[in-house]
Coordinates of C-alpha atoms in Angstrom, one line a residue:
X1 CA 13.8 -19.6 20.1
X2 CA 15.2 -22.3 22.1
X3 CA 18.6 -21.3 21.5
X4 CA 17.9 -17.5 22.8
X5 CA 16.1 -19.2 25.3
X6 CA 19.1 -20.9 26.9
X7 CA 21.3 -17.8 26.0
X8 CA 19.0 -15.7 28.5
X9 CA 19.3 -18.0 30.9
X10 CA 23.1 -17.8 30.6
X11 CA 22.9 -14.3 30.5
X12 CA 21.2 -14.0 33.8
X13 CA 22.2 -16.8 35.8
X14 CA 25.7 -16.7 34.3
X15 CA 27.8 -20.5 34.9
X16 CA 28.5 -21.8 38.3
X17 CA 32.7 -21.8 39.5
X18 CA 33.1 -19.4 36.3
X19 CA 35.8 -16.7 36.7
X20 CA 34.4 -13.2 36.2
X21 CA 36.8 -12.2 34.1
X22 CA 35.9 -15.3 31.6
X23 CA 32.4 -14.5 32.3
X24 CA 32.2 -11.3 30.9
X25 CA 34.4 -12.1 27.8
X26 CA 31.5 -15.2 27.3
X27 CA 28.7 -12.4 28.0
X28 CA 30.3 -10.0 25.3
X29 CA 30.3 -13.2 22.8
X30 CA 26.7 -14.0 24.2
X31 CA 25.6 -10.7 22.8
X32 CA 27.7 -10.1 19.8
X33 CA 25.8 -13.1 18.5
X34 CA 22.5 -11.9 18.6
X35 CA 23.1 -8.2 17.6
X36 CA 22.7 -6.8 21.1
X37 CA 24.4 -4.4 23.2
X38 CA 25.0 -5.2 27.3
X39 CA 23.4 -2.3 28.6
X40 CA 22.0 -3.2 31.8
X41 CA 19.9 -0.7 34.2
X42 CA 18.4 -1.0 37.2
X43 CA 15.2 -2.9 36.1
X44 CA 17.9 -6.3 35.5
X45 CA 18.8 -6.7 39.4
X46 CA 15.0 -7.1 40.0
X47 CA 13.7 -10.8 41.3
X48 CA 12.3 -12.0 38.3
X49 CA 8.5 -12.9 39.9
X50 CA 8.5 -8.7 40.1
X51 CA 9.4 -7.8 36.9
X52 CA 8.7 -9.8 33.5
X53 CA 11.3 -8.1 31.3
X54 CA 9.5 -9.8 28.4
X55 CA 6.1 -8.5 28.9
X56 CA 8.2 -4.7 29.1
X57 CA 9.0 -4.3 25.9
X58 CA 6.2 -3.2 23.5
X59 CA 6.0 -3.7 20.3
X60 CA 6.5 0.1 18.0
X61 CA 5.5 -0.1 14.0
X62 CA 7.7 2.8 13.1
X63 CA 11.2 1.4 14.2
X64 CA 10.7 -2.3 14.6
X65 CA 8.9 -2.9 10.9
X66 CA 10.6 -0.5 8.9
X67 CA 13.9 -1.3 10.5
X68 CA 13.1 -4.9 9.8
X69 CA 11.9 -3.8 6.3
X70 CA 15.1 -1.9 5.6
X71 CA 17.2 -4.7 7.0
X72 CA 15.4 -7.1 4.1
X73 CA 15.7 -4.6 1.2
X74 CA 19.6 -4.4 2.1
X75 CA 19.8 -8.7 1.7
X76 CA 17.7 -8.0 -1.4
X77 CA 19.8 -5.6 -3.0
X78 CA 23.0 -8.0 -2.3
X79 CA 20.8 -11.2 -3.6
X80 CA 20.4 -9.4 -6.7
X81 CA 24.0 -8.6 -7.1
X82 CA 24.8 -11.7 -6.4
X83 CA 22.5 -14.1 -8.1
X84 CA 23.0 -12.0 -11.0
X85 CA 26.6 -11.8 -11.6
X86 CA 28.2 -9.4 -13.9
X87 CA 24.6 -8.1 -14.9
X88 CA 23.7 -6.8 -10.8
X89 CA 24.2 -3.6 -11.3
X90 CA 22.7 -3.0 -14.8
X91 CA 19.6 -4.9 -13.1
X92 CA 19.7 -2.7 -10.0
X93 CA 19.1 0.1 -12.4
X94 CA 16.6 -1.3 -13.9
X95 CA 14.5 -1.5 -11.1
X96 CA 15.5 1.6 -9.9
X97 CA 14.3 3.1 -13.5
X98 CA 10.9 0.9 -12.9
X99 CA 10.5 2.8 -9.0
X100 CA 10.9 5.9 -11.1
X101 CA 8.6 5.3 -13.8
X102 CA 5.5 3.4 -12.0
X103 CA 2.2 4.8 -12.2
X104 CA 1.6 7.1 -9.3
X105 CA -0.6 6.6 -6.9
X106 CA -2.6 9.0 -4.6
X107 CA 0.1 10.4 -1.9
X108 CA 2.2 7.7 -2.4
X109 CA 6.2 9.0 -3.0
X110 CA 8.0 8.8 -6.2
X111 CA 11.4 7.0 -6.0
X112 CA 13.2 8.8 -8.5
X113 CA 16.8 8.1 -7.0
X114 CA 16.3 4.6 -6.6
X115 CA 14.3 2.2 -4.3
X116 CA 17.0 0.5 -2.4
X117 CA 17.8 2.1 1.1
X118 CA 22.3 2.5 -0.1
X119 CA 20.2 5.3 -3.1
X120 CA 17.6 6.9 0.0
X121 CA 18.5 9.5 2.2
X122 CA 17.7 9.5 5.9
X123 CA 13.7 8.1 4.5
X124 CA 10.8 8.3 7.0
X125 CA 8.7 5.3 7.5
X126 CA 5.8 6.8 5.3
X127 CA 8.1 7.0 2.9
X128 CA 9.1 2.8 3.5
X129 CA 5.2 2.3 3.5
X130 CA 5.2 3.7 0.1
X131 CA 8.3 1.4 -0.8
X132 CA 6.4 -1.1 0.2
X133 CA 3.5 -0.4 -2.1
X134 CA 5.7 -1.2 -4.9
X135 CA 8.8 -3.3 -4.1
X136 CA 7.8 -6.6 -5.5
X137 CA 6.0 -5.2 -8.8
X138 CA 9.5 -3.8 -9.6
X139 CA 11.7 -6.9 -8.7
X140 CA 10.0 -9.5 -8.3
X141 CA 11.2 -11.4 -12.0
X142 CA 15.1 -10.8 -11.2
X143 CA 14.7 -12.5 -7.6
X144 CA 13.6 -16.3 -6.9
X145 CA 10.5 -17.7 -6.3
X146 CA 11.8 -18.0 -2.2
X147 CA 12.3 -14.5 -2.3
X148 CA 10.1 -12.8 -3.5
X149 CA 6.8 -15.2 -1.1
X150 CA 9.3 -14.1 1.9
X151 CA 8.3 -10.7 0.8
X152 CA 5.0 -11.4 0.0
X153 CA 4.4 -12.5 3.5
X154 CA 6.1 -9.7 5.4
X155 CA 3.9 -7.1 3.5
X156 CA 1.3 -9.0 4.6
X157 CA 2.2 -9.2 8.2
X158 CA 3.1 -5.3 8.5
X159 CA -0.8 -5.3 6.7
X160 CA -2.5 -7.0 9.4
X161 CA 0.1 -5.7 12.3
X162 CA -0.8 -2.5 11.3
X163 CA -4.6 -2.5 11.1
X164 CA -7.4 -0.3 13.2
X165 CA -9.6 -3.1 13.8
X166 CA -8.9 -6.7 14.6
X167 CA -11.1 -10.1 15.2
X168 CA -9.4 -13.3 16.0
X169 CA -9.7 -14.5 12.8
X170 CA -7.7 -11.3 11.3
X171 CA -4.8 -11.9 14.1
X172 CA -4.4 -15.9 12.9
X173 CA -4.0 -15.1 9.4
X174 CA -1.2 -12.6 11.1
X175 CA 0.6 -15.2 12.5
X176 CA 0.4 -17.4 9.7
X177 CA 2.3 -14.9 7.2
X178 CA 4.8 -14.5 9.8
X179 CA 4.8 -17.9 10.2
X180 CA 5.4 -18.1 6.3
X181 CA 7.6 -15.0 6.5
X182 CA 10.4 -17.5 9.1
X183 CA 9.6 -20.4 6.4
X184 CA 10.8 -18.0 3.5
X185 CA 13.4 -15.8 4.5
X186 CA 16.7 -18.5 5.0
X187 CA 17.1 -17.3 1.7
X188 CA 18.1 -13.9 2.9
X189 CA 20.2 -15.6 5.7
X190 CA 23.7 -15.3 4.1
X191 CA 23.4 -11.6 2.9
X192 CA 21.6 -10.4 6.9
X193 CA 24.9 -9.1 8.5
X194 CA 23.6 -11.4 11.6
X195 CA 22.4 -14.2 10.0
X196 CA 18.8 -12.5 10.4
X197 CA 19.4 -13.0 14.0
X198 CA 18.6 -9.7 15.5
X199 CA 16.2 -8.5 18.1
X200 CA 13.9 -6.6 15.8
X201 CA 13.4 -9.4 14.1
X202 CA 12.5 -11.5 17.0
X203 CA 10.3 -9.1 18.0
X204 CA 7.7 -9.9 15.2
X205 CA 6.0 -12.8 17.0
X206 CA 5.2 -10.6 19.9
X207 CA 2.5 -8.7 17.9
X208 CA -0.4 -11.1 18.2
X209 CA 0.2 -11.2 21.7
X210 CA 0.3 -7.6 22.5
X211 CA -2.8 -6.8 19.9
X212 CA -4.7 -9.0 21.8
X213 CA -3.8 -7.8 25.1
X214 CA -3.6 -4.2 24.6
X215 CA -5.0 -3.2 21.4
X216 CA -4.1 -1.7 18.1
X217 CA -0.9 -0.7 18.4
X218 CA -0.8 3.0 17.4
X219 CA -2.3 3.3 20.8
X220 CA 1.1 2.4 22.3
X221 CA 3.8 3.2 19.6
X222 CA 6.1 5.6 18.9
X223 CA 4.3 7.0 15.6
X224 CA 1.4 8.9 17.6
X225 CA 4.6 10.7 19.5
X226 CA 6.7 11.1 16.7
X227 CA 3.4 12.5 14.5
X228 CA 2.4 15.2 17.3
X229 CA 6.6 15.4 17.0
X230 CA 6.0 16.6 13.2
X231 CA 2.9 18.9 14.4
X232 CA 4.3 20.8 17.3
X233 CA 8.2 20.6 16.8
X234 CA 8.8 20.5 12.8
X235 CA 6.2 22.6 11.2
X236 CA 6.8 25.5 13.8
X237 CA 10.3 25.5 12.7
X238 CA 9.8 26.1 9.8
X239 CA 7.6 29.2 10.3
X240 CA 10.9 30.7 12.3
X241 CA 13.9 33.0 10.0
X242 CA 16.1 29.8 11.7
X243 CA 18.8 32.9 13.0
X244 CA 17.6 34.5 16.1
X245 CA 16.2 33.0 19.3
X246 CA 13.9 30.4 17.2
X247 CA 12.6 29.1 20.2
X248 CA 10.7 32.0 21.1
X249 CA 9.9 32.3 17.4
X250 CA 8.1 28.4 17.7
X251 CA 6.3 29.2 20.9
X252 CA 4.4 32.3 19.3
X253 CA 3.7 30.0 16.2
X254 CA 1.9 27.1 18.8
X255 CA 0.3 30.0 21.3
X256 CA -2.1 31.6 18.3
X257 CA -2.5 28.4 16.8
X258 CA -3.5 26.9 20.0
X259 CA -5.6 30.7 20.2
X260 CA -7.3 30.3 16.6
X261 CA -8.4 26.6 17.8
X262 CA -9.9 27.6 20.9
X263 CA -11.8 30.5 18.8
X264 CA -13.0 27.5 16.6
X265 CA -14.0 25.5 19.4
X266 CA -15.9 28.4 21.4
X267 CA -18.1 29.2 18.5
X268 CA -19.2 25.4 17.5
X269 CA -20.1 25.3 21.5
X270 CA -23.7 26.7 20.7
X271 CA -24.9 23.4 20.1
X272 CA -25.5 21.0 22.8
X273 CA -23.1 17.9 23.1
X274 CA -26.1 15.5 22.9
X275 CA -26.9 17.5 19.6
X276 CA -23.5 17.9 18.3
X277 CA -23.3 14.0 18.7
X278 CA -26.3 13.3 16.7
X279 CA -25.4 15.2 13.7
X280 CA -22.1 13.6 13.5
X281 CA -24.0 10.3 13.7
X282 CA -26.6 11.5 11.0
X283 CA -23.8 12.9 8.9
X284 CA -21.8 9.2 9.2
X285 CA -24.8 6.9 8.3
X286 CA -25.2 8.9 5.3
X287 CA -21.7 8.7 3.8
X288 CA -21.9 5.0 4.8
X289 CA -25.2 5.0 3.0
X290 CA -24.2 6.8 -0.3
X291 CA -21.0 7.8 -1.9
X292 CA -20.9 11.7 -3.4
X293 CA -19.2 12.5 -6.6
X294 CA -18.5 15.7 -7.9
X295 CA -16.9 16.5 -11.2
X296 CA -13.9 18.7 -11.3
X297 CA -12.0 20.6 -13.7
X298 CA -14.7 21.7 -16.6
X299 CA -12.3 21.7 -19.9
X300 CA -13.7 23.2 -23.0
X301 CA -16.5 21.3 -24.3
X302 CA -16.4 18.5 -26.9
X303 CA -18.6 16.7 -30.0
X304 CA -19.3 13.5 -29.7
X305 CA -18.6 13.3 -33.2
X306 CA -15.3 14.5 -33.6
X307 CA -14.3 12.4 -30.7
X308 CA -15.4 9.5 -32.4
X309 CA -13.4 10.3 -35.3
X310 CA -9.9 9.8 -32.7
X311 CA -8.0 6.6 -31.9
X312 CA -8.5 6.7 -28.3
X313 CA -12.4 7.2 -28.4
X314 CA -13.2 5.6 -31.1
X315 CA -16.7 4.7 -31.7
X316 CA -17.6 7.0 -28.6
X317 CA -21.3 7.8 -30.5
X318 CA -22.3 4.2 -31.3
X319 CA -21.3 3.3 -27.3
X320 CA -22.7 6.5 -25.7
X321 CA -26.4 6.0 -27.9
X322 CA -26.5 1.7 -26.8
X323 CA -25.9 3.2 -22.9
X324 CA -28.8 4.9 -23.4
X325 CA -30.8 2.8 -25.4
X326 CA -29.9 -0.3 -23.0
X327 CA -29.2 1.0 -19.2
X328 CA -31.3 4.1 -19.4
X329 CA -34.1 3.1 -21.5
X330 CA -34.3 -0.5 -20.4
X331 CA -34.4 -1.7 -24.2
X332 CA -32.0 -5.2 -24.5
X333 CA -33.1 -6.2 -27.9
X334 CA -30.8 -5.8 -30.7
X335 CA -31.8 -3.1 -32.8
X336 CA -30.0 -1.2 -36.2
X337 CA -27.5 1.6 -35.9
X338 CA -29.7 3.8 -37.5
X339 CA -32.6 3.2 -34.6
X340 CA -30.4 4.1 -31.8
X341 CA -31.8 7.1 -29.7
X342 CA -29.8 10.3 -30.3
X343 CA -28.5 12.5 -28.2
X344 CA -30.4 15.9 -27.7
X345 CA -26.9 17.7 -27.7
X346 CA -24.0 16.6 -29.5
X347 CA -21.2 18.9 -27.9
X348 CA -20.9 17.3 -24.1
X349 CA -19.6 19.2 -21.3
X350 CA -15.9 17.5 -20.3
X351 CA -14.0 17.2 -16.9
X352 CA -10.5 16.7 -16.3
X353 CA -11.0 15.1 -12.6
X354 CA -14.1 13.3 -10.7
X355 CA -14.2 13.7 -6.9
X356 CA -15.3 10.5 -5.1
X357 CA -16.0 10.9 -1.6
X358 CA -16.6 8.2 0.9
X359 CA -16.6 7.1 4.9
X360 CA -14.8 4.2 6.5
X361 CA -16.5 2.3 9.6
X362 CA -15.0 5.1 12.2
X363 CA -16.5 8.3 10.1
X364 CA -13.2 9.3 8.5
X365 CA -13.4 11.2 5.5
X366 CA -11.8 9.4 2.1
X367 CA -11.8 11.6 -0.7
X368 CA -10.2 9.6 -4.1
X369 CA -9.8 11.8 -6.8
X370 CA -9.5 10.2 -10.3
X371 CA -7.8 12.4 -13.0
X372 CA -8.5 11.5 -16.5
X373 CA -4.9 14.1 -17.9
X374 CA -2.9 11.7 -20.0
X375 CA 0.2 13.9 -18.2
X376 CA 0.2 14.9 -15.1
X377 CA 3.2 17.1 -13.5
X378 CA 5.7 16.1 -16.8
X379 CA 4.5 12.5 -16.0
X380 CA 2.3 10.0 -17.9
X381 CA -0.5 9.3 -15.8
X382 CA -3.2 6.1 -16.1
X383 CA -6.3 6.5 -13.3
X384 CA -8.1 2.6 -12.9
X385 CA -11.3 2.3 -10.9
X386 CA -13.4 -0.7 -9.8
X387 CA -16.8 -0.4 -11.3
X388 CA -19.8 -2.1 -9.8
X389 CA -22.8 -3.7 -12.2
X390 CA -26.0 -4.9 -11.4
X391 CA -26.9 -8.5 -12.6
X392 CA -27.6 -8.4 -16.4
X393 CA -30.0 -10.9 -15.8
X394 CA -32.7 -9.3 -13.8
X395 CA -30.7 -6.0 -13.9
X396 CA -31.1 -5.4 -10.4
X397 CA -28.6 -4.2 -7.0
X398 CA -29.1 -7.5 -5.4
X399 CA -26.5 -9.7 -7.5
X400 CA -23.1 -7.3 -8.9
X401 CA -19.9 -7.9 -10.1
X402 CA -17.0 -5.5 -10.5
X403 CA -15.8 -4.8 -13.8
X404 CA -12.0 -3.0 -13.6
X405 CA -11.2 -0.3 -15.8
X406 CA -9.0 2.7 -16.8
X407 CA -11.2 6.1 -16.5
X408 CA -10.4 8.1 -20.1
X409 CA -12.7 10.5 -19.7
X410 CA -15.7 12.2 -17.2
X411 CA -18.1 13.9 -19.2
X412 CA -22.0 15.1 -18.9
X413 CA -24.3 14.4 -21.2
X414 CA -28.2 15.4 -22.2
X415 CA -30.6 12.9 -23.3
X416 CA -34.2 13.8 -23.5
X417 CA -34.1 16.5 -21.3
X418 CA -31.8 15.6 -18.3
X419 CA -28.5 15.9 -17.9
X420 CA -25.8 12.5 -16.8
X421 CA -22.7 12.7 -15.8
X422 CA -21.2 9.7 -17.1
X423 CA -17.5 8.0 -17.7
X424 CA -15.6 6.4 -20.3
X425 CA -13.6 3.6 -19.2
X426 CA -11.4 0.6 -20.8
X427 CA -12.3 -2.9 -19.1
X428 CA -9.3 -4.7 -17.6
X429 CA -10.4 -8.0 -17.2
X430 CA -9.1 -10.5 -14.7
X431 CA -7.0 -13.7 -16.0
X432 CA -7.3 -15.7 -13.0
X433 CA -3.3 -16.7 -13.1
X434 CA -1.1 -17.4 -10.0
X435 CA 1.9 -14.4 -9.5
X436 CA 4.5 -14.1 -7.7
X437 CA 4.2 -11.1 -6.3
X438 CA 0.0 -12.4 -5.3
X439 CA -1.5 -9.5 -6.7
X440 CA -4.5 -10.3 -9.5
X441 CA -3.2 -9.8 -12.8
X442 CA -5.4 -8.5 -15.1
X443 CA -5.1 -7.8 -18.8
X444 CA -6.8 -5.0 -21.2
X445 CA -9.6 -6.3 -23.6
X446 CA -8.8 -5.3 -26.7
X447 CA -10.1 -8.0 -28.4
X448 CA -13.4 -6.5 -29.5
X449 CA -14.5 -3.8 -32.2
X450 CA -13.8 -0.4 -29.8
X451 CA -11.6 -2.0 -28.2
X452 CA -12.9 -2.4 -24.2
X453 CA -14.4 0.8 -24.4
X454 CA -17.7 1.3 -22.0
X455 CA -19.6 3.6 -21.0
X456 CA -20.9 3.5 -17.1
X457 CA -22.5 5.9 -14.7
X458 CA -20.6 7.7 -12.5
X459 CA -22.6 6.3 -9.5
X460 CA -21.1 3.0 -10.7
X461 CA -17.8 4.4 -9.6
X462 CA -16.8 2.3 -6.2
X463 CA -12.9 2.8 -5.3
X464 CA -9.8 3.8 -7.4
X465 CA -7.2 1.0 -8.0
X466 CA -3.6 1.2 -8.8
X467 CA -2.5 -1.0 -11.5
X468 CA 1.0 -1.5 -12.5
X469 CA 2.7 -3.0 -15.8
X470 CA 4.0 -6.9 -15.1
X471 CA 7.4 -5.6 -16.3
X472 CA 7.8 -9.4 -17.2
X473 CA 5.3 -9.4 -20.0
X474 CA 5.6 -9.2 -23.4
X475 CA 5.5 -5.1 -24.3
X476 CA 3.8 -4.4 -27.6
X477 CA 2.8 -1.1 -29.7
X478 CA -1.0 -0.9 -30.5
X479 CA -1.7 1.2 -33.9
X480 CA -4.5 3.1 -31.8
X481 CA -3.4 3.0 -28.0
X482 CA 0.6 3.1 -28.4
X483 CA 2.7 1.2 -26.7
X484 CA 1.3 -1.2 -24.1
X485 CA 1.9 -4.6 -21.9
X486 CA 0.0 -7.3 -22.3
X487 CA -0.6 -8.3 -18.5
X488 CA -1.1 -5.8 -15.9
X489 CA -1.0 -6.1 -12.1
X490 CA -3.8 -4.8 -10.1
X491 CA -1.6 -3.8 -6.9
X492 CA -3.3 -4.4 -3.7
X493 CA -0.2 -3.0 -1.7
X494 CA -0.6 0.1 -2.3
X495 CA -4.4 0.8 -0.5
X496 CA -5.5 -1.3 2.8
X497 CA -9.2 -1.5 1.0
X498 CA -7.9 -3.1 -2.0
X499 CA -5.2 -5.9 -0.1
X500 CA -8.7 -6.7 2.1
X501 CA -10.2 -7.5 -0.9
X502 CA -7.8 -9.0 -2.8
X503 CA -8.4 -12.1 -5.6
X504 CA -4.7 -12.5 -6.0
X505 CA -3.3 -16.1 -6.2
X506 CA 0.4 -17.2 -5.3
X507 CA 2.4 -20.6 -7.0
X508 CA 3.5 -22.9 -5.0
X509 CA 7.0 -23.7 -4.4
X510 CA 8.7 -27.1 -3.6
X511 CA 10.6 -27.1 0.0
X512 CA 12.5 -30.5 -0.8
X513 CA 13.9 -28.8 -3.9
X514 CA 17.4 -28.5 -4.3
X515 CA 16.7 -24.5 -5.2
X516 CA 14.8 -23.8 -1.9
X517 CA 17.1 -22.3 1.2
X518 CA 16.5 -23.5 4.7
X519 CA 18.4 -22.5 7.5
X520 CA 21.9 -22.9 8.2
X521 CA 22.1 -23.7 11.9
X522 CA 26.0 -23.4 11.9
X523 CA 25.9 -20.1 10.5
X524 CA 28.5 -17.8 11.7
X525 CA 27.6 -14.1 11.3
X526 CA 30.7 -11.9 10.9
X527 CA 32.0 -10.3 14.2
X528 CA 31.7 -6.7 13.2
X529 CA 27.9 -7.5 13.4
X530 CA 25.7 -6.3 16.3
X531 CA 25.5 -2.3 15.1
X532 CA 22.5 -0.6 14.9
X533 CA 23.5 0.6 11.9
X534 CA 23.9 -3.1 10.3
X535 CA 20.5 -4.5 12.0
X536 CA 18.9 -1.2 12.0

């Protein structure tokens, strides 16, 4: 910072008895070095007290971290090549295959041509948020250890950076991943066209500042515009025959939309605004108070006893009659097979999908929907949930812990009279292990006699999860379950809920190691540097 410092100055201030000809062939070096074009307007012949040039430029999400997110995965891909030798590009496809193949997550996109940006065409920053979400699962065991915590501490930054709600506490942990973000990423120095010295970059340790002083920042960035952009500009488009006079064509689109709204409006205007207000309150507090679940997708129905007869569920009888005899009949003593309660119907009604519906802090809708197909859309498809227990000491709300587990089926069920709509899970437990990539790994239990099979209440339900192979596992074939990986990765990245309440653990790494990077002060960036298209 220094150094830019005193290159500012020059800059402005230029040297005294310096020829102007030799002072703007030292200004075109000047900004050559730090990526920068001389552009000036009228704003630059301002006195300084007037106009704080600094303070002027905002910080904006959509170009500044995904360009600086784009500019990393391009030194990535070259680290890769290069650290790798002869075996880059088969490794390159590897992780590209990996991008293809992870388990899908909500909206997030599928890269099916390949996860670096030289394989993407013309991608949107949703679509880098979702490369985001699974980067380091994909790489992180063909990169090093420097590497892959620089990239562990940018996601975290853009995390917090991008966040609706912020307390001071929230904005220091910021600046500390971006603090450990600069600490990390000399590693990427000698791949970064500029040495890593470009403005976007800079620009990263001007987001505490601004949050604190102005707010979040989608109240002053260019993703509100460019969203309204997609509404009013993009989508009308598309509604024209694209030949004759689509202008026209768009207008009429936005005037009866903007007609069918009003209508909308005009007929909710009944109530009061005072009453209108309270019912959205009511309505809040209520989701906040209770989730809602609703099962989806009735399939034909099943017997319990020719499930239990089938690798995947087996033992489904024995587990569904002990949930019944232990959680709903409160009975914990250990009794005989042949004195577990039975069911009053053995054919149970099955559903392909539970609907889980719940309310963040500002009253926005989240509807997670948990699909139990073993294919979904020509893809293999694996739902996880956290589940929620009460104490099994005193078997009450007060004490729980979360249990993790992979939803194989939503069912309902009768039992003396009334009807429950359970699920069938299998537990992931945690292992507790450092990573990496800092996401929890966790690892099936299938140690025990039906294999981590259990049986919960679909109230138990809290959030879905997305958990991802550790590609650098050892892969095995279970007789009953097929082919599997020993440890899995539960991956925060990919949900804002999830990274908040994240138990992942990284390793520590040795700075006076001859394998860590630090900055090369004398680096000389090639000259053809400065695009936009280099630094973008």
């Amino acid at each position: 910072m220094e150094h830019l410092y005193k290159l500012g100055n020059d800059l402005l201030h230029g040297t005294e008895g310096e020829k102007e000809e030799d002072a703007e062939k030292e200004d075109e070096d000047i900004f050559m070095e730090i990526s920068m074009h001389n552009i000036q307007n009228a704003f630059w012949k301002l006195p300084q007290p007037f106009f704080d040039l600094h303070g002027s430029l905002l910080v904006d999400d959509l170009h500044q971290l995904g360009g600086v997110y784009e500019h990393l995965l391009n030194c990535l891909d070259k680290l890769i090549m290069d650290v790798n030798g002869t075996k880059g590009a088969s490794i390159i496809e590897e992780i590209n295959n990996r991008a293809s193949m992870i388990p899908q997550y909500k909206d997030h996109r599928r890269f099916n041509q390949g996860i670096f940006p030289r394989f993407l065409r013309n991608p949107t920053y949703t679509e880098w948020r979702s490369n985001m979400a699974i980067i380091l699962p994909c790489c992180y065991d063909y990169i090093p250890l420097q590497a892959a915590l620089c990239l562990r501490h940018f996601l975290d930054f853009v995390m917090h950076a991008t966040a609706e709600e912020h307390t001071e506490d929230s904005l220091t942990e910021m600046e500390e991943s971006l603090d450990a973000y600069y600490k990390y990423s000399p590693i990427f120095q000698k791949y970064s066209p500029s040495g890593l010295n470009f403005p976007k970059n800079h620009m990263l340790q001007k987001y505490a500042h601004d949050i604190r002083s102005r707010g979040i920042i989608r109240g002053y960035s260019t993703t509100s515009s460019e969203h309204q952009h997609t509404i009013d500009v993009k989508k009308p488009a598309k509604r024209t025959n694209g030949r004759f006079d689509s202008l026209s064509q768009m207008a009429n689109f936005i005037q009866k939309k903007d007609l069918l709204f009003d209508v909308a409006i005009n007929q909710s205007s009944t109530l009061t605004t005072s009453l209108r207000a309270k019912a959205t309150i009511s309505k809040i507090i209520s989701r906040r108070s209770q989730l809602s679940y609703k099962l989806a997708s009735e399939t034909d129905p099943k017997e319990v006893s020719v499930l239990s007869q089938q690798g995947t569920f087996h033992g489904l009888s024995i587990i569904l009659r002990s949930f019944f005899h232990t959680t709903i009949d409160n009975n914990f003593a250990r009794v005989a097979l042949r004195n577990l309660p039975q069911l009053d119907d053995d054919t149970i009604k099955v559903y392909q999908t539970l609907i889980v519906e719940d309310c963040d802090t500002n009253g926005k809708v989240i509807i997670d929907k948990i699909r139990t197909h073993d294919q979904f859309h020509g893809r293999e498809r694996k739902d996880f949930a956290v589940f929620e227990f009460p104490n099994i000491k005193d078997r009450s709300d007060k004490e729980i812990y979360e249990s993790y587990g992979q939803v194989l089926m939503v069912f309902r069920a009768k039992y003396r009279g009334r009807e429950y709509d359970l699920v069938l899970a299998r537990r992931y437990c945690p292992l507790g292990e450092a990573h990496k990539t800092g996401l929890e790994v966790i690892s099936p239990d299938l140690d025990d006699t039906y294999k981590g099979l259990f049986i919960s209440q679909i109230e138990r339900v809290k959030r879905t999860i997305h958990v991802v192979p550790d590609y650098d596992s050892d892969a095995f074939v279970d007789p009953v379950l097929g082919s599997m990986y020993g440890k899995y990765l539960l991956n925060h990245d990919s949900d804002r809920f999830s990274w908040c309440n994240s138990r992942g653990r990284l390793p520590h790494i040795n700075e006076r190691s001859k394998e860590f990077v630090h900055w090369n002060k004398e680096y000389d960036s090639p000259k053809q540097v400065g695009t936009e298209d280099d630094d973008a």
